[in-house]
């Protein structure tokens, strides 16, 4: 990636400050220097920019499990954790000349290519995503030293044509981008697991041969009649950047409320009496159910329910009861699938993907 004049000037100023102070310039100061230079060197004023169609790479990042933490951690801890995270991520984003489009709770949208287009927008976006995951690892070290819980981030990238400009009213308006490609970036991010960077096929093709990524996987997203291809970004060898691996990743899961029945197995015999239940959470490998009657850990059961989104009745999933608990007056059981047919497995993954992609 070739430096533009702002980057070169920023580097020279950092070197000057380091020489005069005898200490390296902190990432926060680096980001502030970049903002000052943009203003001084005439970075375009979004208010004066026309509404245009242009290709942009959109980065969407979201903290996994953060909402759940808000119910178990003091408000002060939550604010501290979120501010530390946003500060660290902002430093990385500014370093790669990304533009923060918005913060939405525990997620953020970043633009590469608007309002200023550069020939290496896609590569900088992918490098930024990898560095954000590396920064999360360092941030978790800081959280642990402060006796705070860990946080993990999922990131999705998509490249495509959008409408960029200032939108709103006289009372309030802001520069942003709109279009299907923005929504697709958000959908791709929703499929990312802890620590993952997922990229669209378009993004991959823009940097084909310069990045290391997995083979494409097709996922179903809301608003698309055909599946969308995504890849997991592994590394950018030319920049010596590699996404840190997370060994605890699991499949996608979706919250639902689906009526189902459980039939207990005695050996290979399925008992006729069924226990009524509701599936509250479903993934590729298991479900969380709310039961009408108690059941014991270790029991093997046969599940029956309808996956209406894919018009498929499930009659051949077998599972084992892994845990049972009482929560807020409800009896819950965690089931892990032990056997299911090939067609059911395909339909199940499609079903979960459609639920995740619609969320």
PDB file of N, CA, C and O in Angstrom, residues 25 85 104 106 156 170 187 194 228 239 259 288 293:
ATOM      1  N   UNK A  25       5.361   7.830  19.960  1.00  0.00           N
ATOM      2  CA  UNK A  25       4.051   8.474  19.947  1.00  0.00           C
ATOM      3  C   UNK A  25       2.970   7.413  20.150  1.00  0.00           C
ATOM      4  O   UNK A  25       2.973   6.380  19.479  1.00  0.00           O
ATOM      5  N   UNK A  85     -12.547  -0.228  24.329  1.00  0.00           N
ATOM      6  CA  UNK A  85     -12.620  -0.948  23.056  1.00  0.00           C
ATOM      7  C   UNK A  85     -12.768   0.024  21.890  1.00  0.00           C
ATOM      8  O   UNK A  85     -12.041  -0.073  20.891  1.00  0.00           O
ATOM      9  N   UNK A 104     -23.134   1.982  16.725  1.00  0.00           N
ATOM     10  CA  UNK A 104     -24.491   1.602  17.114  1.00  0.00           C
ATOM     11  C   UNK A 104     -24.383   0.636  18.276  1.00  0.00           C
ATOM     12  O   UNK A 104     -24.225  -0.574  18.084  1.00  0.00           O
ATOM     13  N   UNK A 106     -22.909  -1.653  20.517  1.00  0.00           N
ATOM     14  CA  UNK A 106     -21.634  -2.372  20.576  1.00  0.00           C
ATOM     15  C   UNK A 106     -21.141  -2.757  19.185  1.00  0.00           C
ATOM     16  O   UNK A 106     -20.324  -3.668  19.043  1.00  0.00           O
ATOM     17  N   UNK A 156     -17.276  -8.317   9.411  1.00  0.00           N
ATOM     18  CA  UNK A 156     -17.673  -8.644   8.049  1.00  0.00           C
ATOM     19  C   UNK A 156     -17.280  -7.533   7.098  1.00  0.00           C
ATOM     20  O   UNK A 156     -17.380  -6.343   7.446  1.00  0.00           O
ATOM     21  N   UNK A 170     -32.969  19.701   7.341  1.00  0.00           N
ATOM     22  CA  UNK A 170     -32.301  20.907   7.833  1.00  0.00           C
ATOM     23  C   UNK A 170     -32.005  20.795   9.325  1.00  0.00           C
ATOM     24  O   UNK A 170     -31.028  21.346   9.817  1.00  0.00           O
ATOM     25  N   UNK A 187     -25.078  -8.247   7.018  1.00  0.00           N
ATOM     26  CA  UNK A 187     -25.490  -9.659   7.043  1.00  0.00           C
ATOM     27  C   UNK A 187     -24.280 -10.576   7.124  1.00  0.00           C
ATOM     28  O   UNK A 187     -24.289 -11.585   7.844  1.00  0.00           O
ATOM     29  N   UNK A 194     -16.700 -15.705  16.867  1.00  0.00           N
ATOM     30  CA  UNK A 194     -15.729 -14.974  17.692  1.00  0.00           C
ATOM     31  C   UNK A 194     -14.353 -14.902  17.016  1.00  0.00           C
ATOM     32  O   UNK A 194     -13.768 -15.922  16.685  1.00  0.00           O
ATOM     33  N   UNK A 228     -25.249 -16.483  -0.784  1.00  0.00           N
ATOM     34  CA  UNK A 228     -24.130 -15.559  -0.965  1.00  0.00           C
ATOM     35  C   UNK A 228     -22.838 -16.269  -0.573  1.00  0.00           C
ATOM     36  O   UNK A 228     -22.800 -16.975   0.441  1.00  0.00           O
ATOM     37  N   UNK A 239       1.902  -8.104   4.217  1.00  0.00           N
ATOM     38  CA  UNK A 239       1.957  -7.156   5.334  1.00  0.00           C
ATOM     39  C   UNK A 239       2.300  -7.849   6.648  1.00  0.00           C
ATOM     40  O   UNK A 239       2.298  -7.206   7.706  1.00  0.00           O
ATOM     41  N   UNK A 259     -42.370 -24.964  18.614  1.00  0.00           N
ATOM     42  CA  UNK A 259     -42.920 -26.137  19.329  1.00  0.00           C
ATOM     43  C   UNK A 259     -42.228 -27.415  18.851  1.00  0.00           C
ATOM     44  O   UNK A 259     -41.920 -27.569  17.664  1.00  0.00           O
ATOM     45  N   UNK A 288     -31.405 -25.603  22.682  1.00  0.00           N
ATOM     46  CA  UNK A 288     -31.835 -25.372  24.061  1.00  0.00           C
ATOM     47  C   UNK A 288     -33.348 -25.417  24.050  1.00  0.00           C
ATOM     48  O   UNK A 288     -33.995 -24.725  23.252  1.00  0.00           O
ATOM     49  N   UNK A 293     -42.207 -31.245  31.122  1.00  0.00           N
ATOM     50  CA  UNK A 293     -41.960 -32.279  32.131  1.00  0.00           C
ATOM     51  C   UNK A 293     -40.460 -32.466  32.319  1.00  0.00           C
ATOM     52  O   UNK A 293     -39.679 -32.215  31.391  1.00  0.00           O
TER      53      UNK A 293
END
